[in-house]
Amino acid sequence: MLSPPPYYPHVDEERASYTGSSSDEDDISPREKSQTAGDGFTDFCIKNVAQAAFGRREIEIAEQEMPGIVALRKRAAEDKPLRGAKIVGCTHINAQTAVLIETLISLGASVRWAACNIYSTQNEVAAALAEKSIPVFAWRGETEEDFWWCIDKCINAENWQPNMILDDGGDATHLMLKKYPAMFKLIRGIVEESVTGVHRLYQLSKQQKLSVPAMNVNDSVTKTKFDNLYSCRESIIDSLKRATDIMFGGKQAIVCGYGEVGKGCCQSLKGLGCVLYVAEIDPICALQASMDGLRVVKLNEVIRNVDIIITATGNKNVVTREHMDRMKNGALLCNMGHSNTEIDVNSLRTPELTWEKVRSSVDHVIWPDGKRIVLLAEGRLVNLTCSSVPSFVVSISAATQALALIELFNAPAGRYKADVYLLPKKMDEYVASLHLPSFDAHLTELTEEQAKYMGLNKAGPFKPNYYRY
Ligand SMILES: NC(=O)c1ccc[n+]([C@@H]2O[C@H](COP(=O)([O-])OP(=O)(O)OC[C@H]3O[C@@H](n4cnc5c(N)ncnc54)[C@H](O)[C@@H]3O)[C@@H](O)[C@H]2O)c1
């Protein structure tokens, strides 16, 4: 008999609060409650402002592991480069994003904030923000209708004309564009964090409906390398351990996709002694895997023997019902890619198979002959569902977001047109440099002679845009 996971009380949706502190004391919708923060502030709608002290501790803990964004806050606090910025924010609301929100405010911005995901808000963190008189509209377990209402409250408020948007998924951008087109025209810039949101921006730009410049921070080098490679390297093991108590040494595992995420997963699985296989469609990535000492195979060739199957392709139907029919008893199956279609989970919802929920986010799917496979997070992103993202990685993306806002807000007229831009490389380098002191890392400086020889400015950028790190 399996016991419940020790420190993971109720989490079954993407990036949910991992503290378990958000348990609902009542079922009254926050929209029906009237709450007042300590200093009489009422411009917010959250679950329970009384949780503020607990949320403040969570924010302080996150700050410890977010040296880059905290350094940026200190360095720019006097200049206040965001003085006059009125930002509509729509991101996950957790301890790490709270550090970003408070940084933007200390750089001079006014903000109004909503959640980009109905399940991911840490209620106590929202409470801590409200207690600091920050207009925040979010709680864990919003309905779809609440979700849009909250974003609307951030866009449309008395004496408030926003001039910047910080979005994660594109919902605030789209609501403003559709419902408040006149307001949208006065926006100076949009900063977008997610793959999906960036895709929507490029579509708008193609249809010539984008009337303001937008910064795609999703594709900054510091984001791709750190969020995809290093963060996944840490969180794959954490999520599998928390969900299943599995021992990795000697297990046979296959990782489908040897891009950034796949490489991160392989590094840590290899470190723990797994016998590793990789499936790839791209000969370059397949060659990289081979040079890294991994066996490149077709999933079909090893499916009967492997103990762990991880998808990380960004593709669909990588693991099919046919594969799952052939998996061995006890095989562990999960997905690290963005969409929940990498594993054809729907094909498992047939009458002859029995689903048994053994823990939050852990299902046993049982075949008529008694064979069972262990499916994690129903095929959704396993690390965001079963563990959490390291604050250090969020510090990097938060610093990138803050710098993108500063750049767009302060750019002279004409520097950016109504299009989608990547963050200038110099800023990517700056974000990285903000994080070096926490490792006591000392950069070598170019001499005049070396700079001349390389054709570089001594202060960077140090690489051309096409350089692949
Ligand atoms: N879990 C997380 O925290 C997290 C973080 C960042 C990105 N992601 C997501 O993970 C996915 C992968 O991201 P990435 O940065 O590694 O992308 P990537 O493009 O660098 O790598 C994906 C790899 O999968 C390969 N591939 C595609 N179809 C395949 C198939 N049918 N079989 C085998 N290999 C196949 C591609 O050739 C590519 O090398 C994306 O969906 C991304 O959004 C997840």
Short mmCIF file of C-alpha atoms and ligand atoms in Angstrom, two decimals:
data_model
loop_
_atom_site.label_atom_id
_atom_site.label_comp_id
_atom_site.label_asym_id
_atom_site.label_seq_id
_atom_site.Cartn_x
_atom_site.Cartn_y
_atom_site.Cartn_z
CA MET A 1 0.00 0.00 0.00
CA LEU A 2 1.43 3.38 -1.01
CA SER A 3 1.43 6.16 1.53
CA PRO A 4 0.61 9.73 0.48
CA PRO A 5 3.61 11.85 -0.59
CA PRO A 6 5.12 13.46 2.51
CA TYR A 7 5.15 17.15 1.68
CA TYR A 8 2.89 17.50 -1.26
CA PRO A 9 -0.65 17.76 0.01
CA HIS A 10 -2.88 18.60 -2.94
CA VAL A 11 -1.46 19.45 -6.27
CA ASP A 12 -2.95 18.28 -9.47
CA GLU A 13 -2.66 21.21 -11.80
CA GLU A 14 0.18 23.09 -13.42
CA ARG A 15 2.53 24.95 -11.11
CA ALA A 16 0.13 24.83 -8.22
CA SER A 17 1.01 26.17 -4.80
CA TYR A 18 3.46 23.69 -3.33
CA THR A 19 3.12 24.82 0.23
CA GLY A 20 -0.28 23.34 0.78
CA SER A 21 -1.07 26.56 2.52
CA SER A 22 -3.75 27.54 0.08
CA SER A 23 -6.33 25.12 1.36
CA ASP A 24 -9.71 26.74 1.23
CA GLU A 25 -11.29 27.56 4.53
CA ASP A 26 -14.57 28.46 2.91
CA ASP A 27 -16.28 28.18 -0.40
CA ILE A 28 -17.38 31.79 -0.70
CA SER A 29 -16.12 33.34 -3.90
CA PRO A 30 -13.68 36.20 -3.22
CA ARG A 31 -15.89 38.29 -5.50
CA GLU A 32 -18.65 38.13 -2.88
CA LYS A 33 -16.42 39.10 0.02
CA SER A 34 -15.43 42.57 1.03
CA GLN A 35 -11.92 42.71 2.47
CA THR A 36 -9.71 45.52 3.68
CA ALA A 37 -5.95 45.44 4.00
CA GLY A 38 -4.21 46.83 7.08
CA ASP A 39 -4.06 50.43 5.86
CA GLY A 40 -7.63 50.58 4.57
CA PHE A 41 -6.72 49.51 1.02
CA THR A 42 -9.59 47.75 -0.79
CA ASP A 43 -8.62 47.73 -4.48
CA PHE A 44 -8.01 43.98 -4.70
CA CYS A 45 -9.84 40.68 -4.88
CA ILE A 46 -8.15 37.63 -3.38
CA LYS A 47 -9.00 34.66 -1.20
CA ASN A 48 -8.07 35.88 2.26
CA VAL A 49 -5.99 38.92 3.16
CA ALA A 50 -5.44 37.53 6.65
CA GLN A 51 -2.84 35.14 5.17
CA ALA A 52 -0.53 38.08 4.38
CA ALA A 53 2.14 37.38 7.02
CA PHE A 54 2.56 33.83 5.81
CA GLY A 55 2.77 35.02 2.20
CA ARG A 56 5.38 37.61 3.15
CA ARG A 57 7.60 34.84 4.56
CA GLU A 58 7.24 32.91 1.30
CA ILE A 59 8.30 36.01 -0.65
CA GLU A 60 11.30 36.53 1.62
CA ILE A 61 12.39 32.92 1.14
CA ALA A 62 12.10 33.32 -2.65
CA GLU A 63 14.19 36.51 -2.53
CA GLN A 64 17.09 34.55 -1.03
CA GLU A 65 17.35 32.51 -4.21
CA MET A 66 16.67 35.39 -6.63
CA PRO A 67 19.93 37.34 -6.54
CA GLY A 68 19.68 38.79 -10.04
CA ILE A 69 16.32 40.46 -9.71
CA VAL A 70 17.16 41.68 -6.22
CA ALA A 71 20.45 43.15 -7.53
CA LEU A 72 18.56 44.86 -10.34
CA ARG A 73 16.16 46.30 -7.79
CA LYS A 74 19.04 47.74 -5.78
CA ARG A 75 20.99 49.06 -8.77
CA ALA A 76 18.06 50.79 -10.45
CA ALA A 77 16.10 51.86 -7.37
CA GLU A 78 17.51 55.40 -7.45
CA ASP A 79 17.10 55.99 -11.19
CA LYS A 80 13.56 54.62 -11.15
CA PRO A 81 13.62 53.72 -14.86
CA LEU A 82 9.96 52.70 -14.72
CA ARG A 83 8.70 55.97 -13.22
CA GLY A 84 5.42 56.68 -15.02
CA ALA A 85 5.00 53.10 -16.25
CA LYS A 86 1.51 51.74 -15.67
CA ILE A 87 1.73 48.03 -16.07
CA VAL A 88 -1.05 45.50 -16.49
CA GLY A 89 0.48 42.21 -15.35
CA CYS A 90 -0.89 38.77 -16.06
CA THR A 91 1.43 36.00 -14.87
CA HIS A 92 1.45 33.16 -12.38
CA ILE A 93 1.09 34.69 -8.93
CA ASN A 94 3.50 32.94 -6.64
CA ALA A 95 6.33 33.93 -4.32
CA GLN A 96 8.80 34.37 -7.18
CA THR A 97 6.59 36.57 -9.33
CA ALA A 98 5.80 38.61 -6.24
CA VAL A 99 9.52 39.44 -6.10
CA LEU A 100 9.29 40.65 -9.70
CA ILE A 101 6.12 42.68 -9.04
CA GLU A 102 7.65 44.40 -6.02
CA THR A 103 10.82 45.08 -8.00
CA LEU A 104 8.85 46.81 -10.77
CA ILE A 105 7.16 48.97 -8.16
CA SER A 106 10.44 49.93 -6.54
CA LEU A 107 11.70 50.91 -10.00
CA GLY A 108 8.86 53.40 -10.19
CA ALA A 109 6.00 51.52 -11.88
CA SER A 110 2.35 51.36 -10.89
CA VAL A 111 0.86 47.94 -11.50
CA ARG A 112 -2.39 46.03 -11.52
CA TRP A 113 -1.98 42.25 -11.52
CA ALA A 114 -4.03 39.15 -12.42
CA ALA A 115 -3.16 35.46 -12.71
CA CYS A 116 -2.48 33.79 -16.04
CA ASN A 117 -3.57 30.39 -14.74
CA ILE A 118 -6.67 29.56 -12.71
CA TYR A 119 -4.88 27.04 -10.49
CA SER A 120 -1.42 28.47 -9.91
CA THR A 121 -2.02 31.36 -7.50
CA GLN A 122 -0.47 31.06 -4.06
CA ASN A 123 -3.30 32.65 -2.09
CA GLU A 124 -1.05 33.71 0.77
CA VAL A 125 1.28 35.49 -1.65
CA ALA A 126 -1.63 37.36 -3.23
CA ALA A 127 -2.58 38.34 0.33
CA ALA A 128 0.90 39.68 1.06
CA LEU A 129 0.74 41.81 -2.11
CA ALA A 130 -2.69 43.18 -1.24
CA GLU A 131 -1.47 43.98 2.25
CA LYS A 132 1.20 46.14 0.61
CA SER A 133 -1.56 48.04 -1.26
CA ILE A 134 -0.85 46.37 -4.59
CA PRO A 135 -4.00 45.89 -6.69
CA VAL A 136 -4.08 42.14 -7.21
CA PHE A 137 -6.99 40.13 -8.53
CA ALA A 138 -6.37 36.40 -8.29
CA TRP A 139 -7.06 33.30 -6.25
CA ARG A 140 -6.44 29.64 -6.64
CA GLY A 141 -9.33 27.80 -8.31
CA GLU A 142 -10.88 30.67 -10.26
CA THR A 143 -13.63 29.79 -12.69
CA GLU A 144 -13.10 30.67 -16.32
CA GLU A 145 -15.47 33.59 -15.83
CA ASP A 146 -13.55 34.77 -12.74
CA PHE A 147 -10.32 34.54 -14.73
CA TRP A 148 -11.50 37.06 -17.35
CA TRP A 149 -13.16 39.23 -14.69
CA CYS A 150 -9.84 39.50 -12.84
CA ILE A 151 -7.93 40.51 -15.95
CA ASP A 152 -10.66 43.00 -16.80
CA LYS A 153 -10.30 44.54 -13.31
CA CYS A 154 -6.61 45.09 -14.04
CA ILE A 155 -7.20 46.75 -17.37
CA ASN A 156 -10.28 48.80 -16.70
CA ALA A 157 -10.12 50.82 -13.49
CA GLU A 158 -10.86 54.35 -12.43
CA ASN A 159 -8.09 56.90 -13.12
CA TRP A 160 -6.01 54.23 -14.81
CA GLN A 161 -4.66 54.24 -18.34
CA PRO A 162 -2.12 51.43 -18.61
CA ASN A 163 0.86 51.96 -20.89
CA MET A 164 2.66 48.60 -20.62
CA ILE A 165 1.58 44.94 -20.55
CA LEU A 166 3.54 42.10 -18.97
CA ASP A 167 1.86 38.93 -20.18
CA ASP A 168 2.35 35.19 -19.85
CA GLY A 169 0.13 33.50 -22.40
CA GLY A 170 -1.24 36.55 -24.20
CA ASP A 171 -4.62 36.78 -22.43
CA ALA A 172 -4.27 40.33 -21.07
CA THR A 173 -3.02 41.50 -24.46
CA HIS A 174 -5.94 39.91 -26.26
CA LEU A 175 -8.59 41.09 -23.85
CA MET A 176 -7.35 44.67 -24.11
CA LEU A 177 -7.04 44.50 -27.87
CA LYS A 178 -10.56 43.10 -28.31
CA LYS A 179 -12.50 44.90 -25.58
CA TYR A 180 -10.58 48.14 -25.12
CA PRO A 181 -9.04 48.97 -28.52
CA ALA A 182 -8.73 52.70 -27.76
CA MET A 183 -6.81 51.89 -24.58
CA PHE A 184 -4.66 49.38 -26.42
CA LYS A 185 -3.53 52.08 -28.85
CA LEU A 186 -1.93 53.99 -25.96
CA ILE A 187 0.21 51.03 -24.90
CA ARG A 188 3.94 51.63 -25.36
CA GLY A 189 5.06 48.04 -25.22
CA ILE A 190 4.19 44.43 -24.46
CA VAL A 191 6.52 41.93 -22.84
CA GLU A 192 5.52 38.32 -23.39
CA GLU A 193 6.95 35.35 -21.53
CA SER A 194 5.39 32.20 -22.98
CA VAL A 195 5.70 30.19 -26.19
CA THR A 196 1.95 30.41 -26.73
CA GLY A 197 1.78 34.16 -26.13
CA VAL A 198 4.71 34.80 -28.43
CA HIS A 199 3.06 32.70 -31.13
CA ARG A 200 -0.12 34.78 -30.78
CA LEU A 201 1.91 37.99 -31.06
CA TYR A 202 3.63 36.84 -34.25
CA GLN A 203 0.21 35.94 -35.68
CA LEU A 204 -1.13 39.41 -34.81
CA SER A 205 1.91 40.99 -36.37
CA LYS A 206 1.45 38.91 -39.55
CA GLN A 207 -2.19 40.03 -39.77
CA GLN A 208 -0.99 43.63 -39.20
CA LYS A 209 -3.16 43.90 -36.10
CA LEU A 210 -0.28 44.57 -33.71
CA SER A 211 -0.12 48.31 -33.22
CA VAL A 212 2.59 48.37 -30.52
CA PRO A 213 6.09 46.92 -30.13
CA ALA A 214 6.37 43.65 -28.26
CA MET A 215 9.34 41.89 -26.72
CA ASN A 216 9.58 38.12 -27.01
CA VAL A 217 11.46 37.20 -23.84
CA ASN A 218 10.66 33.52 -24.27
CA ASP A 219 13.41 33.17 -26.83
CA SER A 220 16.13 35.06 -24.94
CA VAL A 221 19.20 32.86 -24.52
CA THR A 222 19.07 33.26 -20.77
CA LYS A 223 15.47 31.98 -20.78
CA THR A 224 15.93 29.03 -23.13
CA LYS A 225 19.09 27.73 -21.59
CA PHE A 226 18.13 28.16 -17.98
CA ASP A 227 14.42 27.38 -17.97
CA ASN A 228 14.69 24.51 -20.44
CA LEU A 229 18.07 22.95 -19.71
CA TYR A 230 19.13 23.67 -16.14
CA SER A 231 15.71 23.88 -14.55
CA CYS A 232 14.57 20.62 -16.14
CA ARG A 233 17.84 18.99 -15.15
CA GLU A 234 16.93 19.67 -11.52
CA SER A 235 13.19 19.21 -11.57
CA ILE A 236 12.84 15.92 -13.45
CA ILE A 237 14.36 13.92 -10.61
CA ASP A 238 12.54 15.94 -7.97
CA SER A 239 9.15 15.37 -9.57
CA LEU A 240 9.65 11.64 -10.16
CA LYS A 241 10.89 11.15 -6.60
CA ARG A 242 8.07 13.11 -5.02
CA ALA A 243 5.49 11.25 -7.07
CA THR A 244 6.82 7.71 -6.86
CA ASP A 245 9.76 7.16 -4.45
CA ILE A 246 11.57 5.47 -7.35
CA MET A 247 15.26 4.45 -7.21
CA PHE A 248 17.01 5.48 -10.43
CA GLY A 249 20.29 3.54 -10.30
CA GLY A 250 20.34 0.76 -12.90
CA LYS A 251 16.88 1.56 -14.28
CA GLN A 252 16.49 1.65 -18.04
CA ALA A 253 15.07 4.99 -19.18
CA ILE A 254 14.28 6.51 -22.54
CA VAL A 255 14.01 10.24 -23.18
CA CYS A 256 12.16 11.17 -26.37
CA GLY A 257 13.64 14.40 -27.73
CA TYR A 258 17.22 15.51 -27.17
CA GLY A 259 16.69 19.26 -27.29
CA GLU A 260 17.35 21.51 -24.29
CA VAL A 261 14.79 19.84 -22.04
CA GLY A 262 15.77 16.31 -23.09
CA LYS A 263 19.46 17.09 -22.54
CA GLY A 264 18.71 18.40 -19.04
CA CYS A 265 16.70 15.27 -18.17
CA CYS A 266 19.41 12.97 -19.52
CA GLN A 267 22.17 14.70 -17.58
CA SER A 268 20.53 14.07 -14.25
CA LEU A 269 19.25 10.58 -15.03
CA LYS A 270 22.73 9.61 -16.18
CA GLY A 271 24.20 11.10 -13.03
CA LEU A 272 22.04 8.77 -10.94
CA GLY A 273 23.12 5.68 -12.84
CA CYS A 274 20.25 5.07 -15.26
CA VAL A 275 20.88 3.07 -18.41
CA LEU A 276 19.82 5.70 -20.92
CA TYR A 277 18.28 5.67 -24.38
CA VAL A 278 17.30 8.62 -26.54
CA ALA A 279 14.76 8.82 -29.38
CA GLU A 280 15.29 11.64 -31.88
CA ILE A 281 14.11 12.66 -35.33
CA ASP A 282 16.93 15.16 -35.92
CA PRO A 283 20.32 13.72 -36.94
CA ILE A 284 22.20 16.59 -35.27
CA CYS A 285 20.58 16.01 -31.88
CA ALA A 286 20.92 12.24 -32.38
CA LEU A 287 24.64 12.69 -33.01
CA GLN A 288 24.94 14.88 -29.91
CA ALA A 289 23.28 12.14 -27.87
CA SER A 290 25.64 9.56 -29.32
CA MET A 291 28.67 11.69 -28.51
CA ASP A 292 27.32 12.08 -24.97
CA GLY A 293 27.46 8.31 -24.65
CA LEU A 294 23.74 7.61 -24.97
CA ARG A 295 22.14 4.96 -27.19
CA VAL A 296 19.91 6.43 -29.90
CA VAL A 297 17.06 4.07 -30.63
CA LYS A 298 13.50 4.05 -31.90
CA LEU A 299 11.02 3.93 -29.06
CA ASN A 300 9.65 0.70 -30.52
CA GLU A 301 12.98 -1.06 -30.16
CA VAL A 302 13.19 -0.70 -26.37
CA ILE A 303 9.61 -0.19 -25.30
CA ARG A 304 9.28 -3.71 -23.82
CA ASN A 305 12.31 -3.26 -21.56
CA VAL A 306 12.42 0.31 -20.34
CA ASP A 307 11.36 1.23 -16.80
CA ILE A 308 10.97 4.98 -17.35
CA ILE A 309 9.66 6.80 -20.45
CA ILE A 310 9.91 10.59 -20.63
CA THR A 311 8.71 12.74 -23.53
CA ALA A 312 10.34 16.13 -24.18
CA THR A 313 9.69 16.88 -27.84
CA GLY A 314 7.02 19.60 -28.08
CA ASN A 315 5.38 17.21 -30.55
CA LYS A 316 2.19 15.13 -30.38
CA ASN A 317 1.48 11.39 -30.14
CA VAL A 318 5.10 10.53 -29.47
CA VAL A 319 3.92 7.75 -27.15
CA THR A 320 0.90 5.98 -28.64
CA ARG A 321 -1.53 3.40 -27.29
CA GLU A 322 0.39 0.77 -29.24
CA HIS A 323 3.54 1.68 -27.29
CA MET A 324 1.67 1.63 -24.00
CA ASP A 325 0.17 -1.80 -24.80
CA ARG A 326 3.72 -3.09 -25.09
CA MET A 327 5.21 -1.43 -22.00
CA LYS A 328 6.26 -3.69 -19.17
CA ASN A 329 4.46 -4.01 -15.86
CA GLY A 330 5.28 -1.05 -13.60
CA ALA A 331 6.68 1.17 -16.36
CA LEU A 332 6.69 4.84 -15.38
CA LEU A 333 5.44 7.26 -18.03
CA CYS A 334 5.56 11.06 -17.99
CA ASN A 335 5.87 14.18 -20.11
CA MET A 336 8.16 17.19 -19.80
CA GLY A 337 6.97 18.95 -22.99
CA HIS A 338 4.62 21.90 -23.14
CA SER A 339 1.48 20.18 -24.32
CA ASN A 340 -0.37 17.21 -22.88
CA THR A 341 -0.63 15.56 -26.28
CA GLU A 342 2.90 14.09 -26.36
CA ILE A 343 1.48 10.98 -24.71
CA ASP A 344 -1.80 9.84 -26.24
CA VAL A 345 -3.54 9.73 -22.86
CA ASN A 346 -7.01 9.80 -24.41
CA SER A 347 -6.36 6.42 -25.98
CA LEU A 348 -6.13 5.02 -22.43
CA ARG A 349 -9.68 6.05 -21.61
CA THR A 350 -11.27 2.85 -22.91
CA PRO A 351 -13.55 0.41 -21.04
CA GLU A 352 -11.09 -2.49 -20.84
CA LEU A 353 -8.53 -0.40 -18.91
CA THR A 354 -8.96 0.48 -15.24
CA TRP A 355 -7.62 3.74 -13.84
CA GLU A 356 -6.62 3.76 -10.19
CA LYS A 357 -5.59 7.05 -8.59
CA VAL A 358 -2.86 6.15 -6.12
CA ARG A 359 -1.71 9.65 -5.22
CA SER A 360 -2.32 13.17 -6.35
CA SER A 361 -1.09 13.24 -9.97
CA VAL A 362 -0.20 9.54 -9.99
CA ASP A 363 -2.49 7.09 -11.81
CA HIS A 364 -2.08 3.40 -12.31
CA VAL A 365 -3.59 2.30 -15.60
CA ILE A 366 -4.36 -1.40 -15.42
CA TRP A 367 -4.69 -3.78 -18.37
CA PRO A 368 -7.06 -6.80 -18.26
CA ASP A 369 -4.12 -9.18 -17.61
CA GLY A 370 -3.14 -7.19 -14.51
CA LYS A 371 -0.27 -5.25 -16.10
CA ARG A 372 -0.16 -1.68 -14.84
CA ILE A 373 1.70 1.39 -15.98
CA VAL A 374 2.29 4.40 -13.78
CA LEU A 375 1.14 7.58 -15.50
CA LEU A 376 2.17 10.90 -13.95
CA ALA A 377 0.16 14.11 -14.11
CA GLU A 378 -2.13 12.58 -16.75
CA GLY A 379 0.51 13.42 -19.34
CA ARG A 380 0.75 17.13 -18.47
CA LEU A 381 4.06 18.83 -17.66
CA VAL A 382 5.32 16.58 -14.88
CA ASN A 383 7.78 18.97 -13.27
CA LEU A 384 5.35 21.86 -13.03
CA THR A 385 2.65 19.55 -11.70
CA CYS A 386 4.62 17.38 -9.29
CA SER A 387 7.35 19.74 -8.11
CA SER A 388 8.26 23.40 -8.40
CA VAL A 389 10.53 25.57 -10.52
CA PRO A 390 13.72 26.69 -8.74
CA SER A 391 13.54 30.34 -7.68
CA PHE A 392 16.99 30.94 -9.16
CA VAL A 393 15.69 30.17 -12.63
CA VAL A 394 12.71 32.45 -12.12
CA SER A 395 15.15 35.16 -11.05
CA ILE A 396 16.73 34.94 -14.48
CA SER A 397 13.45 35.16 -16.37
CA ALA A 398 12.14 37.86 -14.01
CA ALA A 399 15.27 39.99 -14.56
CA THR A 400 14.81 39.50 -18.31
CA GLN A 401 11.18 40.62 -18.08
CA ALA A 402 12.05 43.67 -15.99
CA LEU A 403 14.80 44.73 -18.40
CA ALA A 404 12.51 44.24 -21.40
CA LEU A 405 9.94 46.52 -19.75
CA ILE A 406 12.62 49.14 -18.99
CA GLU A 407 13.89 48.95 -22.58
CA LEU A 408 10.49 49.30 -24.22
CA PHE A 409 9.31 51.98 -21.81
CA ASN A 410 12.40 54.16 -22.25
CA ALA A 411 13.20 53.51 -25.92
CA PRO A 412 13.33 56.67 -28.02
CA ALA A 413 10.57 56.99 -30.62
CA GLY A 414 11.39 54.97 -33.70
CA ARG A 415 13.71 52.41 -32.09
CA TYR A 416 10.91 49.84 -32.00
CA LYS A 417 8.09 49.62 -34.50
CA ALA A 418 4.85 47.70 -34.13
CA ASP A 419 6.51 44.31 -34.34
CA VAL A 420 7.85 41.47 -32.18
CA TYR A 421 11.49 41.81 -31.03
CA LEU A 422 14.01 39.68 -29.21
CA LEU A 423 15.71 41.25 -26.20
CA PRO A 424 19.00 42.85 -27.35
CA LYS A 425 21.92 40.50 -26.69
CA LYS A 426 23.65 43.03 -24.46
CA MET A 427 20.71 42.77 -22.07
CA ASP A 428 20.80 39.01 -22.12
CA GLU A 429 24.44 39.30 -21.12
CA TYR A 430 23.52 41.80 -18.41
CA VAL A 431 20.94 39.39 -16.96
CA ALA A 432 23.60 36.69 -16.79
CA SER A 433 26.10 39.08 -15.20
CA LEU A 434 23.59 39.99 -12.48
CA HIS A 435 23.63 36.35 -11.40
CA LEU A 436 27.38 35.79 -11.39
CA PRO A 437 28.18 37.35 -7.99
CA SER A 438 26.17 34.67 -6.22
CA PHE A 439 28.74 32.15 -7.46
CA ASP A 440 31.66 34.46 -6.76
CA ALA A 441 32.42 34.08 -10.47
CA HIS A 442 35.04 36.47 -11.82
CA LEU A 443 34.81 37.46 -15.48
CA THR A 444 37.97 37.96 -17.50
CA GLU A 445 38.12 41.40 -19.14
CA LEU A 446 39.26 41.86 -22.70
CA THR A 447 42.43 43.89 -23.13
CA GLU A 448 42.30 46.77 -25.66
CA GLU A 449 44.46 44.70 -27.95
CA GLN A 450 42.26 41.62 -27.66
CA ALA A 451 39.08 43.64 -28.18
CA LYS A 452 40.54 45.12 -31.34
CA TYR A 453 41.71 41.74 -32.56
CA MET A 454 38.26 40.21 -32.04
CA GLY A 455 36.41 43.28 -33.34
CA LEU A 456 34.46 43.57 -30.07
CA ASN A 457 33.44 46.32 -27.74
CA LYS A 458 35.06 45.68 -24.36
CA ALA A 459 31.66 45.95 -22.68
CA GLY A 460 29.94 43.53 -25.05
CA PRO A 461 27.96 42.19 -26.72
CA PHE A 462 30.44 39.35 -26.91
CA LYS A 463 28.72 37.15 -29.45
CA PRO A 464 26.90 37.70 -32.74
CA ASN A 465 23.14 37.09 -32.76
CA TYR A 466 23.54 33.80 -34.61
CA TYR A 467 25.86 32.33 -31.98
CA ARG A 468 24.49 29.09 -30.48
CA TYR A 469 25.46 28.73 -26.88
N1 LIG B 1 8.98 21.13 -18.35
C1 LIG B 1 9.47 22.34 -18.37
O1 LIG B 1 9.71 22.98 -17.34
C2 LIG B 1 9.78 22.95 -19.69
C3 LIG B 1 10.66 24.04 -19.76
C4 LIG B 1 10.93 24.58 -21.01
C5 LIG B 1 10.34 24.05 -22.15
N2 LIG B 1 9.46 22.99 -22.04
C6 LIG B 1 8.81 22.38 -23.20
O2 LIG B 1 9.52 21.15 -23.53
C7 LIG B 1 9.43 20.90 -24.93
C8 LIG B 1 10.84 20.73 -25.50
O3 LIG B 1 11.55 21.95 -25.34
P1 LIG B 1 13.04 22.07 -25.88
O4 LIG B 1 13.52 23.42 -25.52
O5 LIG B 1 13.82 20.88 -25.49
O6 LIG B 1 12.76 22.01 -27.45
P2 LIG B 1 13.78 21.58 -28.58
O7 LIG B 1 13.15 21.95 -29.86
O8 LIG B 1 15.15 22.07 -28.24
O9 LIG B 1 13.83 19.97 -28.45
C9 LIG B 1 12.81 19.10 -28.83
C10 LIG B 1 13.48 17.92 -29.54
O10 LIG B 1 12.50 16.92 -29.83
C11 LIG B 1 12.80 16.35 -31.08
N3 LIG B 1 11.59 15.68 -31.58
C12 LIG B 1 10.50 16.23 -32.17
N4 LIG B 1 9.60 15.28 -32.48
C13 LIG B 1 10.12 14.11 -32.04
C14 LIG B 1 9.65 12.77 -32.04
N5 LIG B 1 8.47 12.44 -32.57
N6 LIG B 1 10.44 11.81 -31.50
C15 LIG B 1 11.66 12.12 -30.98
N7 LIG B 1 12.15 13.39 -30.96
C16 LIG B 1 11.39 14.37 -31.47
C17 LIG B 1 13.30 17.53 -31.91
O11 LIG B 1 14.08 17.11 -32.99
C18 LIG B 1 14.08 18.33 -30.89
O12 LIG B 1 15.45 18.01 -30.92
C19 LIG B 1 8.66 22.08 -25.51
O13 LIG B 1 7.31 21.72 -25.62
C20 LIG B 1 8.84 23.17 -24.46
O14 LIG B 1 7.78 24.12 -24.48
C21 LIG B 1 9.21 22.43 -20.84
#
